[in-house]
């Protein structure tokens, strides 16, 4: 079942359930590339170990590892989901259309520019399958969200990792120049794991200067949490640019386990995603997502809740002179002054499950904003572990 | 959003929203094969028409078109889903494992031989992507469930359609002989659309005689509804044969819109499915499916309910001397003595939405077992339309 976990979770499990040596082995398998499946026989054989690792997590542990939202779905979304369960014997024709309608109105894009999915990982994977190939590379930031790179490796596409600028913004100039035959330039905004944002002007510059035929894949999974929400890039979709925007209901909307997301792009671009998978979305996720989009003050309210918690954590880190990267999202990177996996293990002993690290910054650990009480426990554990 | 509909529904919509001419055109697109996406620009441009077709269905229409189950999820499943919604902010690590555990116990296969999915269409699509190719064909029955053939065409694999035997059983001898390089031999048991079953001895014969390296893909979506449930083929999976069984919670379990299904096979076969998609399952579907599997008398109870309704409909047809194919599932084929699409239109005017037809039997229409009251309305409308 390893493959059934979110990439967020896979890395977490590897970190915990595996020794560092076996982790390295899996990483090798993951990067062996091309015709190999992501996880091979050896990886499968070790699933029992992972499962143990997973279920050994104490039930009272704080889970700030996978950029999840402890608030869960908003009341309107929860109500809509409760109300549809008994009708779940039918496939549900109208529910995806109703989500599309709601998104179309809020985002100012035509309905045929919106395609609903059961989350945003599916369209991300499909976009790589459809637009990359052994001769068309996948260009991403480093550090950046890894999932698209995995899909690219599977089909034998080169993965080009372009380091973030010193201010942790995507280096769009270098990304655009990286490969004249790029299939996809992938920008996660705000970036996972840094929570830093790339200005709209940079996105526009990339669109104007990228090679023709290269898709700009803009992952706005965390955009609702950021100040950049007001500068979100749906207008570039409406203007028929060669851009595809991914959105998920897993983050601000608190529906990670319930599954809803979407892709926005010109119909001819969206259409390329179609044959790479099947077109199912759970009716629960669809009605919950539509209700969430229609809930007028949900985005600013939850953004403020998350920002307040984040600012409190940053004040704490400042006060104790810890180094971190200022984030405008629900996660941030903190310098733990040792291999991040050792830190994660020590935090786990304090019943705090933190996020993973990236090879380019091995001493930085990713921390998700949990609830206020989660973060109080984080602070306490952090002081002990860093002492 | 055409692609987001179940193949069952796509065909229904085409039938209603499109003229016969445009239906033919889409069929041409669908069979144009190889590198084309399933639905091209022309198809997308006509979505507005489809949407109209869909929403024009009167709310009180009887829906016996897509092999859905009006009973919806069982109470234990509904409870489990209600209980998890508020925790939906988390991805849900344990829920897929708990489904696997439950299935493993009921089916007598090891846990690593079970892989959960959000329905069975996803593993069906992936199995074709993984095991077929331009040199490895897809062998299926005619009539048979079309979805796998669509996936095969997309990747340029030849689709070989082998007519059912005169008793409407799969012609396993002809299927096995059809291509020494077959990638997949697909058997839907009970078959969609006929509801007829293929004896276990034939499945075993196919396994013993098929070319080595060819996957026998056994779609048991409807098996719970059939007498063959007692002869289901999980033991062949447990015995490490080159077989993959697909199951869904969309039929007897009444969870079509809620999304849960699984594939059972040797881990090395399951593993090949992995990189062809992402590994997400809604927590709602997973907990509902696990509760359904654990519900002791659900399968025989619902099988009897469906059988009683079916026998009543067959008595009605016998009494009025109509021809139909005796089915052991929740759908059957009836001879409507004219092009089936004309019949469907006439039934729609009576507010009864019936299923589609297959080119090999153009005068047969597929009817799903709805509720008792649905089928009373069907009978009334049928007499009028056939008069």
PDB file of C-alpha atoms in Angstrom, chain A residues 53-331:
ATOM      1  CA  UNK A  53       6.271   2.408  11.681  1.00  0.00           C
ATOM      2  CA  UNK A  54       2.934   3.956  10.888  1.00  0.00           C
ATOM      3  CA  UNK A  55       0.835   2.252  13.485  1.00  0.00           C
ATOM      4  CA  UNK A  56       3.442   2.716  16.175  1.00  0.00           C
ATOM      5  CA  UNK A  57       2.749   6.437  16.162  1.00  0.00           C
ATOM      6  CA  UNK A  58       1.162   7.165  19.551  1.00  0.00           C
ATOM      7  CA  UNK A  59      -2.483   8.200  19.119  1.00  0.00           C
ATOM      8  CA  UNK A  60      -1.796  11.391  21.068  1.00  0.00           C
ATOM      9  CA  UNK A  61       1.152  12.377  18.868  1.00  0.00           C
ATOM     10  CA  UNK A  62       1.050  15.804  17.243  1.00  0.00           C
ATOM     11  CA  UNK A  63       0.926  15.384  13.483  1.00  0.00           C
ATOM     12  CA  UNK A  64       2.605  18.345  11.811  1.00  0.00           C
ATOM     13  CA  UNK A  65       4.284  16.330   9.104  1.00  0.00           C
ATOM     14  CA  UNK A  66       2.146  16.330   5.950  1.00  0.00           C
ATOM     15  CA  UNK A  67       0.833  19.893   5.556  1.00  0.00           C
ATOM     16  CA  UNK A  68      -2.599  18.773   6.656  1.00  0.00           C
ATOM     17  CA  UNK A  69      -5.248  21.014   8.174  1.00  0.00           C
ATOM     18  CA  UNK A  70      -6.537  19.968  11.595  1.00  0.00           C
ATOM     19  CA  UNK A  71      -9.640  22.167  11.137  1.00  0.00           C
ATOM     20  CA  UNK A  72     -11.107  19.656   8.681  1.00  0.00           C
ATOM     21  CA  UNK A  73     -13.915  20.632   6.312  1.00  0.00           C
ATOM     22  CA  UNK A  74     -15.968  23.769   7.037  1.00  0.00           C
ATOM     23  CA  UNK A  75     -19.505  23.224   8.413  1.00  0.00           C
ATOM     24  CA  UNK A  76     -21.203  23.856   5.048  1.00  0.00           C
ATOM     25  CA  UNK A  77     -18.934  21.304   3.386  1.00  0.00           C
ATOM     26  CA  UNK A  78     -19.471  18.751   6.142  1.00  0.00           C
ATOM     27  CA  UNK A  79     -23.246  19.206   5.897  1.00  0.00           C
ATOM     28  CA  UNK A  80     -23.202  18.749   2.131  1.00  0.00           C
ATOM     29  CA  UNK A  81     -21.180  15.542   2.494  1.00  0.00           C
ATOM     30  CA  UNK A  82     -23.428  14.117   5.209  1.00  0.00           C
ATOM     31  CA  UNK A  83     -26.455  14.840   3.051  1.00  0.00           C
ATOM     32  CA  UNK A  84     -25.221  12.972  -0.002  1.00  0.00           C
ATOM     33  CA  UNK A  85     -24.001   9.733   1.570  1.00  0.00           C
ATOM     34  CA  UNK A  86     -27.320   7.909   1.369  1.00  0.00           C
ATOM     35  CA  UNK A  87     -27.598   8.857  -2.312  1.00  0.00           C
ATOM     36  CA  UNK A  88     -24.155   7.395  -2.914  1.00  0.00           C
ATOM     37  CA  UNK A  89     -25.551   4.405  -4.812  1.00  0.00           C
ATOM     38  CA  UNK A  90     -25.653   6.649  -7.904  1.00  0.00           C
ATOM     39  CA  UNK A  91     -22.552   7.842  -9.736  1.00  0.00           C
ATOM     40  CA  UNK A  92     -23.475  11.490  -9.363  1.00  0.00           C
ATOM     41  CA  UNK A  93     -23.694  13.445 -12.589  1.00  0.00           C
ATOM     42  CA  UNK A  94     -24.390  16.920 -11.338  1.00  0.00           C
ATOM     43  CA  UNK A  95     -21.956  17.246  -8.457  1.00  0.00           C
ATOM     44  CA  UNK A  96     -18.766  17.778 -10.479  1.00  0.00           C
ATOM     45  CA  UNK A  97     -20.635  20.272 -12.679  1.00  0.00           C
ATOM     46  CA  UNK A  98     -21.785  22.174  -9.625  1.00  0.00           C
ATOM     47  CA  UNK A  99     -18.199  22.447  -8.391  1.00  0.00           C
ATOM     48  CA  UNK A 100     -17.116  23.658 -11.828  1.00  0.00           C
ATOM     49  CA  UNK A 101     -19.904  26.236 -11.838  1.00  0.00           C
ATOM     50  CA  UNK A 102     -18.899  27.557  -8.405  1.00  0.00           C
ATOM     51  CA  UNK A 103     -15.192  27.731  -9.304  1.00  0.00           C
ATOM     52  CA  UNK A 104     -15.955  29.358 -12.632  1.00  0.00           C
ATOM     53  CA  UNK A 105     -17.820  32.177 -10.892  1.00  0.00           C
ATOM     54  CA  UNK A 106     -15.224  32.778  -8.168  1.00  0.00           C
ATOM     55  CA  UNK A 107     -12.227  32.575 -10.503  1.00  0.00           C
ATOM     56  CA  UNK A 108     -13.620  34.355 -13.526  1.00  0.00           C
ATOM     57  CA  UNK A 109     -12.827  31.578 -15.958  1.00  0.00           C
ATOM     58  CA  UNK A 110     -15.278  29.845 -18.267  1.00  0.00           C
ATOM     59  CA  UNK A 111     -16.698  26.536 -17.119  1.00  0.00           C
ATOM     60  CA  UNK A 112     -14.939  24.591 -19.862  1.00  0.00           C
ATOM     61  CA  UNK A 113     -11.615  25.843 -18.471  1.00  0.00           C
ATOM     62  CA  UNK A 114     -12.177  23.988 -15.172  1.00  0.00           C
ATOM     63  CA  UNK A 115     -11.758  20.243 -14.769  1.00  0.00           C
ATOM     64  CA  UNK A 116     -12.506  18.649 -11.399  1.00  0.00           C
ATOM     65  CA  UNK A 117     -10.404  15.821  -9.999  1.00  0.00           C
ATOM     66  CA  UNK A 118     -10.158  13.854  -6.761  1.00  0.00           C
ATOM     67  CA  UNK A 119      -7.339  16.126  -5.541  1.00  0.00           C
ATOM     68  CA  UNK A 120      -4.513  17.802  -7.440  1.00  0.00           C
ATOM     69  CA  UNK A 121      -2.006  14.936  -7.481  1.00  0.00           C
ATOM     70  CA  UNK A 122      -3.928  13.252 -10.274  1.00  0.00           C
ATOM     71  CA  UNK A 123      -3.818  16.187 -12.733  1.00  0.00           C
ATOM     72  CA  UNK A 124      -0.184  16.840 -11.735  1.00  0.00           C
ATOM     73  CA  UNK A 125       0.734  13.261 -12.648  1.00  0.00           C
ATOM     74  CA  UNK A 126      -1.303  13.384 -15.851  1.00  0.00           C
ATOM     75  CA  UNK A 127       0.185  16.722 -16.934  1.00  0.00           C
ATOM     76  CA  UNK A 128       3.672  15.217 -16.704  1.00  0.00           C
ATOM     77  CA  UNK A 129       2.559  12.094 -18.594  1.00  0.00           C
ATOM     78  CA  UNK A 130       0.931  14.214 -21.293  1.00  0.00           C
ATOM     79  CA  UNK A 131       3.503  16.993 -21.745  1.00  0.00           C
ATOM     80  CA  UNK A 132       6.869  15.380 -20.883  1.00  0.00           C
ATOM     81  CA  UNK A 133       8.728  12.544 -22.612  1.00  0.00           C
ATOM     82  CA  UNK A 134      12.268  11.217 -22.975  1.00  0.00           C
ATOM     83  CA  UNK A 135      12.973  14.285 -25.129  1.00  0.00           C
ATOM     84  CA  UNK A 136      10.874  16.806 -23.168  1.00  0.00           C
ATOM     85  CA  UNK A 137      12.147  17.533 -19.678  1.00  0.00           C
ATOM     86  CA  UNK A 138      10.468  18.439 -16.407  1.00  0.00           C
ATOM     87  CA  UNK A 139      11.898  21.628 -14.859  1.00  0.00           C
ATOM     88  CA  UNK A 140      11.288  22.234 -11.156  1.00  0.00           C
ATOM     89  CA  UNK A 141      12.766  24.134  -8.233  1.00  0.00           C
ATOM     90  CA  UNK A 142      15.140  22.770  -5.609  1.00  0.00           C
ATOM     91  CA  UNK A 143      13.861  22.373  -3.001  1.00  0.00           C
ATOM     92  CA  UNK A 144      10.427  21.821  -4.493  1.00  0.00           C
ATOM     93  CA  UNK A 145       7.496  19.446  -4.264  1.00  0.00           C
ATOM     94  CA  UNK A 146       8.807  16.101  -5.534  1.00  0.00           C
ATOM     95  CA  UNK A 147       5.748  14.325  -6.974  1.00  0.00           C
ATOM     96  CA  UNK A 148       5.962  15.627 -10.549  1.00  0.00           C
ATOM     97  CA  UNK A 149       9.620  14.665 -10.709  1.00  0.00           C
ATOM     98  CA  UNK A 150       8.697  11.091  -9.847  1.00  0.00           C
ATOM     99  CA  UNK A 151       6.183  10.935 -12.691  1.00  0.00           C
ATOM    100  CA  UNK A 152       8.778  12.399 -15.073  1.00  0.00           C
ATOM    101  CA  UNK A 153      11.349   9.788 -14.089  1.00  0.00           C
ATOM    102  CA  UNK A 154       8.832   7.030 -14.677  1.00  0.00           C
ATOM    103  CA  UNK A 155       8.403   8.005 -18.313  1.00  0.00           C
ATOM    104  CA  UNK A 156      12.099   8.627 -18.804  1.00  0.00           C
ATOM    105  CA  UNK A 157      11.886  12.419 -18.900  1.00  0.00           C
ATOM    106  CA  UNK A 158      14.876  14.333 -17.599  1.00  0.00           C
ATOM    107  CA  UNK A 159      14.219  16.155 -14.325  1.00  0.00           C
ATOM    108  CA  UNK A 160      16.039  19.496 -14.152  1.00  0.00           C
ATOM    109  CA  UNK A 161      16.238  20.939 -10.639  1.00  0.00           C
ATOM    110  CA  UNK A 162      16.866  24.676 -10.481  1.00  0.00           C
ATOM    111  CA  UNK A 163      17.837  26.007  -7.019  1.00  0.00           C
ATOM    112  CA  UNK A 164      15.637  28.723  -5.548  1.00  0.00           C
ATOM    113  CA  UNK A 165      17.090  32.247  -5.504  1.00  0.00           C
ATOM    114  CA  UNK A 166      18.731  33.425  -2.285  1.00  0.00           C
ATOM    115  CA  UNK A 167      15.445  35.003  -1.206  1.00  0.00           C
ATOM    116  CA  UNK A 168      13.818  31.575  -1.808  1.00  0.00           C
ATOM    117  CA  UNK A 169      11.789  32.741  -4.775  1.00  0.00           C
ATOM    118  CA  UNK A 170      11.687  30.537  -7.880  1.00  0.00           C
ATOM    119  CA  UNK A 171      14.494  31.447 -10.276  1.00  0.00           C
ATOM    120  CA  UNK A 172      12.170  31.792 -13.242  1.00  0.00           C
ATOM    121  CA  UNK A 173      14.939  33.124 -15.489  1.00  0.00           C
ATOM    122  CA  UNK A 174      17.054  30.035 -14.949  1.00  0.00           C
ATOM    123  CA  UNK A 175      14.022  27.743 -15.165  1.00  0.00           C
ATOM    124  CA  UNK A 176      12.933  29.218 -18.486  1.00  0.00           C
ATOM    125  CA  UNK A 177      16.474  28.902 -19.873  1.00  0.00           C
ATOM    126  CA  UNK A 178      17.014  25.398 -18.479  1.00  0.00           C
ATOM    127  CA  UNK A 179      15.875  23.490 -21.575  1.00  0.00           C
ATOM    128  CA  UNK A 180      14.550  24.758 -24.914  1.00  0.00           C
ATOM    129  CA  UNK A 181      12.675  21.436 -25.192  1.00  0.00           C
ATOM    130  CA  UNK A 182      11.137  21.471 -21.727  1.00  0.00           C
ATOM    131  CA  UNK A 183       7.770  19.712 -21.605  1.00  0.00           C
ATOM    132  CA  UNK A 184       6.740  21.278 -18.310  1.00  0.00           C
ATOM    133  CA  UNK A 185       8.061  24.086 -16.126  1.00  0.00           C
ATOM    134  CA  UNK A 186       6.614  23.409 -12.687  1.00  0.00           C
ATOM    135  CA  UNK A 187       6.196  26.202 -10.158  1.00  0.00           C
ATOM    136  CA  UNK A 188       4.597  25.518  -6.807  1.00  0.00           C
ATOM    137  CA  UNK A 189       3.332  28.810  -5.420  1.00  0.00           C
ATOM    138  CA  UNK A 190       3.652  29.135  -2.458  1.00  0.00           C
ATOM    139  CA  UNK A 191       6.463  26.654  -2.736  1.00  0.00           C
ATOM    140  CA  UNK A 192       6.429  23.375  -0.859  1.00  0.00           C
ATOM    141  CA  UNK A 193       8.485  23.105   1.397  1.00  0.00           C
ATOM    142  CA  UNK A 194       9.578  26.717   1.889  1.00  0.00           C
ATOM    143  CA  UNK A 195       6.183  28.429   1.902  1.00  0.00           C
ATOM    144  CA  UNK A 196       7.764  31.250  -0.075  1.00  0.00           C
ATOM    145  CA  UNK A 197       5.941  32.895  -2.963  1.00  0.00           C
ATOM    146  CA  UNK A 198       6.941  33.828  -6.487  1.00  0.00           C
ATOM    147  CA  UNK A 199       5.577  37.223  -7.597  1.00  0.00           C
ATOM    148  CA  UNK A 200       2.924  37.346 -10.264  1.00  0.00           C
ATOM    149  CA  UNK A 201       5.268  39.452 -12.372  1.00  0.00           C
ATOM    150  CA  UNK A 202       7.719  36.527 -12.435  1.00  0.00           C
ATOM    151  CA  UNK A 203       4.991  34.130 -13.497  1.00  0.00           C
ATOM    152  CA  UNK A 204       4.014  36.521 -16.263  1.00  0.00           C
ATOM    153  CA  UNK A 205       7.667  36.893 -17.294  1.00  0.00           C
ATOM    154  CA  UNK A 206       8.032  33.116 -17.450  1.00  0.00           C
ATOM    155  CA  UNK A 207       4.931  32.834 -19.623  1.00  0.00           C
ATOM    156  CA  UNK A 208       6.175  35.517 -21.981  1.00  0.00           C
ATOM    157  CA  UNK A 209       9.676  34.061 -22.289  1.00  0.00           C
ATOM    158  CA  UNK A 210       9.354  30.291 -22.000  1.00  0.00           C
ATOM    159  CA  UNK A 211       9.774  28.136 -25.106  1.00  0.00           C
ATOM    160  CA  UNK A 212       6.591  27.846 -27.152  1.00  0.00           C
ATOM    161  CA  UNK A 213       4.924  24.491 -26.500  1.00  0.00           C
ATOM    162  CA  UNK A 214       6.275  24.237 -22.953  1.00  0.00           C
ATOM    163  CA  UNK A 215       3.484  24.082 -20.389  1.00  0.00           C
ATOM    164  CA  UNK A 216       3.799  26.319 -17.356  1.00  0.00           C
ATOM    165  CA  UNK A 217       2.313  24.145 -14.622  1.00  0.00           C
ATOM    166  CA  UNK A 218       1.454  26.343 -11.668  1.00  0.00           C
ATOM    167  CA  UNK A 219       0.629  24.429  -8.517  1.00  0.00           C
ATOM    168  CA  UNK A 220      -1.470  26.716  -6.336  1.00  0.00           C
ATOM    169  CA  UNK A 221      -2.213  24.073  -3.693  1.00  0.00           C
ATOM    170  CA  UNK A 222      -1.357  26.514  -0.896  1.00  0.00           C
ATOM    171  CA  UNK A 223      -2.347  29.789  -2.569  1.00  0.00           C
ATOM    172  CA  UNK A 224      -5.438  30.334  -0.384  1.00  0.00           C
ATOM    173  CA  UNK A 225      -3.233  30.517   2.717  1.00  0.00           C
ATOM    174  CA  UNK A 226      -0.934  33.162   1.222  1.00  0.00           C
ATOM    175  CA  UNK A 227      -1.196  36.914   0.675  1.00  0.00           C
ATOM    176  CA  UNK A 228      -0.711  36.035  -2.997  1.00  0.00           C
ATOM    177  CA  UNK A 229      -4.308  34.772  -3.055  1.00  0.00           C
ATOM    178  CA  UNK A 230      -5.300  38.243  -4.196  1.00  0.00           C
ATOM    179  CA  UNK A 231      -2.731  37.942  -7.019  1.00  0.00           C
ATOM    180  CA  UNK A 232      -3.614  34.420  -7.991  1.00  0.00           C
ATOM    181  CA  UNK A 233      -3.183  33.624 -11.614  1.00  0.00           C
ATOM    182  CA  UNK A 234      -6.592  32.498 -12.874  1.00  0.00           C
ATOM    183  CA  UNK A 235      -6.619  35.563 -15.134  1.00  0.00           C
ATOM    184  CA  UNK A 236      -3.727  34.040 -17.094  1.00  0.00           C
ATOM    185  CA  UNK A 237      -5.856  30.963 -17.704  1.00  0.00           C
ATOM    186  CA  UNK A 238      -8.790  33.130 -18.758  1.00  0.00           C
ATOM    187  CA  UNK A 239      -6.409  34.908 -21.168  1.00  0.00           C
ATOM    188  CA  UNK A 240      -5.720  31.592 -22.939  1.00  0.00           C
ATOM    189  CA  UNK A 241      -2.032  31.448 -21.994  1.00  0.00           C
ATOM    190  CA  UNK A 242      -0.066  28.190 -22.136  1.00  0.00           C
ATOM    191  CA  UNK A 243      -0.535  27.694 -18.398  1.00  0.00           C
ATOM    192  CA  UNK A 244      -2.297  25.128 -16.248  1.00  0.00           C
ATOM    193  CA  UNK A 245      -3.180  25.897 -12.640  1.00  0.00           C
ATOM    194  CA  UNK A 246      -3.711  23.129 -10.088  1.00  0.00           C
ATOM    195  CA  UNK A 247      -5.816  23.637  -6.971  1.00  0.00           C
ATOM    196  CA  UNK A 248      -6.599  21.310  -4.130  1.00  0.00           C
ATOM    197  CA  UNK A 249      -9.124  21.222  -1.308  1.00  0.00           C
ATOM    198  CA  UNK A 250      -6.580  19.395   0.868  1.00  0.00           C
ATOM    199  CA  UNK A 251      -4.973  22.460   2.421  1.00  0.00           C
ATOM    200  CA  UNK A 252      -6.887  25.564   3.517  1.00  0.00           C
ATOM    201  CA  UNK A 253     -10.196  23.766   2.939  1.00  0.00           C
ATOM    202  CA  UNK A 254      -9.260  20.863   5.245  1.00  0.00           C
ATOM    203  CA  UNK A 255     -10.329  18.036   2.930  1.00  0.00           C
ATOM    204  CA  UNK A 256      -7.096  16.073   2.372  1.00  0.00           C
ATOM    205  CA  UNK A 257      -8.728  12.714   3.108  1.00  0.00           C
ATOM    206  CA  UNK A 258     -11.958  13.563   1.336  1.00  0.00           C
ATOM    207  CA  UNK A 259     -10.394  14.208  -2.081  1.00  0.00           C
ATOM    208  CA  UNK A 260     -11.230  17.152  -4.260  1.00  0.00           C
ATOM    209  CA  UNK A 261      -9.131  19.304  -6.535  1.00  0.00           C
ATOM    210  CA  UNK A 262      -9.111  20.741 -10.003  1.00  0.00           C
ATOM    211  CA  UNK A 263      -7.097  21.881 -12.968  1.00  0.00           C
ATOM    212  CA  UNK A 264      -7.750  25.150 -14.795  1.00  0.00           C
ATOM    213  CA  UNK A 265      -6.505  25.716 -18.334  1.00  0.00           C
ATOM    214  CA  UNK A 266      -7.550  26.170 -21.929  1.00  0.00           C
ATOM    215  CA  UNK A 267      -9.783  23.263 -22.984  1.00  0.00           C
ATOM    216  CA  UNK A 268      -7.192  22.016 -25.500  1.00  0.00           C
ATOM    217  CA  UNK A 269      -4.637  21.716 -22.673  1.00  0.00           C
ATOM    218  CA  UNK A 270      -7.072  20.126 -20.220  1.00  0.00           C
ATOM    219  CA  UNK A 271      -8.105  17.676 -22.866  1.00  0.00           C
ATOM    220  CA  UNK A 272      -4.588  16.240 -23.010  1.00  0.00           C
ATOM    221  CA  UNK A 273      -4.968  15.066 -19.408  1.00  0.00           C
ATOM    222  CA  UNK A 274      -8.028  12.973 -20.122  1.00  0.00           C
ATOM    223  CA  UNK A 275      -6.835   9.660 -21.517  1.00  0.00           C
ATOM    224  CA  UNK A 276      -4.143   9.274 -18.857  1.00  0.00           C
ATOM    225  CA  UNK A 277      -6.594   8.218 -16.204  1.00  0.00           C
ATOM    226  CA  UNK A 278     -10.212   7.611 -15.375  1.00  0.00           C
ATOM    227  CA  UNK A 279     -12.601  10.412 -14.605  1.00  0.00           C
ATOM    228  CA  UNK A 280     -13.892   9.689 -11.149  1.00  0.00           C
ATOM    229  CA  UNK A 281     -14.432  12.016  -8.288  1.00  0.00           C
ATOM    230  CA  UNK A 282     -16.213  11.032  -5.074  1.00  0.00           C
ATOM    231  CA  UNK A 283     -19.557  12.825  -4.760  1.00  0.00           C
ATOM    232  CA  UNK A 284     -18.659  13.585  -1.147  1.00  0.00           C
ATOM    233  CA  UNK A 285     -15.514  15.451  -2.183  1.00  0.00           C
ATOM    234  CA  UNK A 286     -17.363  17.256  -4.969  1.00  0.00           C
ATOM    235  CA  UNK A 287     -20.232  18.573  -2.855  1.00  0.00           C
ATOM    236  CA  UNK A 288     -17.846  19.447  -0.014  1.00  0.00           C
ATOM    237  CA  UNK A 289     -15.612  21.361  -2.393  1.00  0.00           C
ATOM    238  CA  UNK A 290     -18.508  23.241  -3.987  1.00  0.00           C
ATOM    239  CA  UNK A 291     -19.850  24.218  -0.558  1.00  0.00           C
ATOM    240  CA  UNK A 292     -16.355  25.344   0.480  1.00  0.00           C
ATOM    241  CA  UNK A 293     -15.937  27.545  -2.591  1.00  0.00           C
ATOM    242  CA  UNK A 294     -19.334  29.115  -1.973  1.00  0.00           C
ATOM    243  CA  UNK A 295     -18.585  29.819   1.696  1.00  0.00           C
ATOM    244  CA  UNK A 296     -17.863  33.545   1.426  1.00  0.00           C
ATOM    245  CA  UNK A 297     -15.477  34.323   4.306  1.00  0.00           C
ATOM    246  CA  UNK A 298     -13.823  30.941   4.643  1.00  0.00           C
ATOM    247  CA  UNK A 299     -10.589  31.811   2.828  1.00  0.00           C
ATOM    248  CA  UNK A 300      -9.770  35.035   4.714  1.00  0.00           C
ATOM    249  CA  UNK A 301     -10.916  33.575   8.041  1.00  0.00           C
ATOM    250  CA  UNK A 302      -8.825  30.447   7.822  1.00  0.00           C
ATOM    251  CA  UNK A 303      -5.906  32.359   6.338  1.00  0.00           C
ATOM    252  CA  UNK A 304      -5.924  34.578   9.426  1.00  0.00           C
ATOM    253  CA  UNK A 305      -6.131  31.602  11.792  1.00  0.00           C
ATOM    254  CA  UNK A 306      -3.145  29.963  10.134  1.00  0.00           C
ATOM    255  CA  UNK A 307      -1.204  33.236   9.899  1.00  0.00           C
ATOM    256  CA  UNK A 308      -1.740  33.982  13.603  1.00  0.00           C
ATOM    257  CA  UNK A 309      -0.462  30.547  14.586  1.00  0.00           C
ATOM    258  CA  UNK A 310       2.493  30.919  12.203  1.00  0.00           C
ATOM    259  CA  UNK A 311       3.431  34.355  13.528  1.00  0.00           C
ATOM    260  CA  UNK A 312       3.312  33.057  17.062  1.00  0.00           C
ATOM    261  CA  UNK A 313       5.672  30.202  16.137  1.00  0.00           C
ATOM    262  CA  UNK A 314       8.008  32.582  14.308  1.00  0.00           C
ATOM    263  CA  UNK A 315       8.095  34.914  17.364  1.00  0.00           C
ATOM    264  CA  UNK A 316       9.023  31.929  19.469  1.00  0.00           C
ATOM    265  CA  UNK A 317      11.820  30.952  17.066  1.00  0.00           C
ATOM    266  CA  UNK A 318      13.077  34.559  16.900  1.00  0.00           C
ATOM    267  CA  UNK A 319      13.069  34.852  20.661  1.00  0.00           C
ATOM    268  CA  UNK A 320      15.253  31.744  20.942  1.00  0.00           C
ATOM    269  CA  UNK A 321      17.457  32.722  17.999  1.00  0.00           C
ATOM    270  CA  UNK A 322      16.615  29.805  15.772  1.00  0.00           C
ATOM    271  CA  UNK A 323      17.017  30.139  12.004  1.00  0.00           C
ATOM    272  CA  UNK A 324      14.084  29.490   9.730  1.00  0.00           C
ATOM    273  CA  UNK A 325      12.772  30.577   6.365  1.00  0.00           C
ATOM    274  CA  UNK A 326       9.900  33.039   6.649  1.00  0.00           C
ATOM    275  CA  UNK A 327       6.876  31.401   5.075  1.00  0.00           C
ATOM    276  CA  UNK A 328       3.541  32.644   3.786  1.00  0.00           C
ATOM    277  CA  UNK A 329       1.957  29.187   3.866  1.00  0.00           C
ATOM    278  CA  UNK A 330       1.053  26.430   6.319  1.00  0.00           C
ATOM    279  CA  UNK A 331       4.599  25.037   6.473  1.00  0.00           C
TER     280      UNK A 331
END
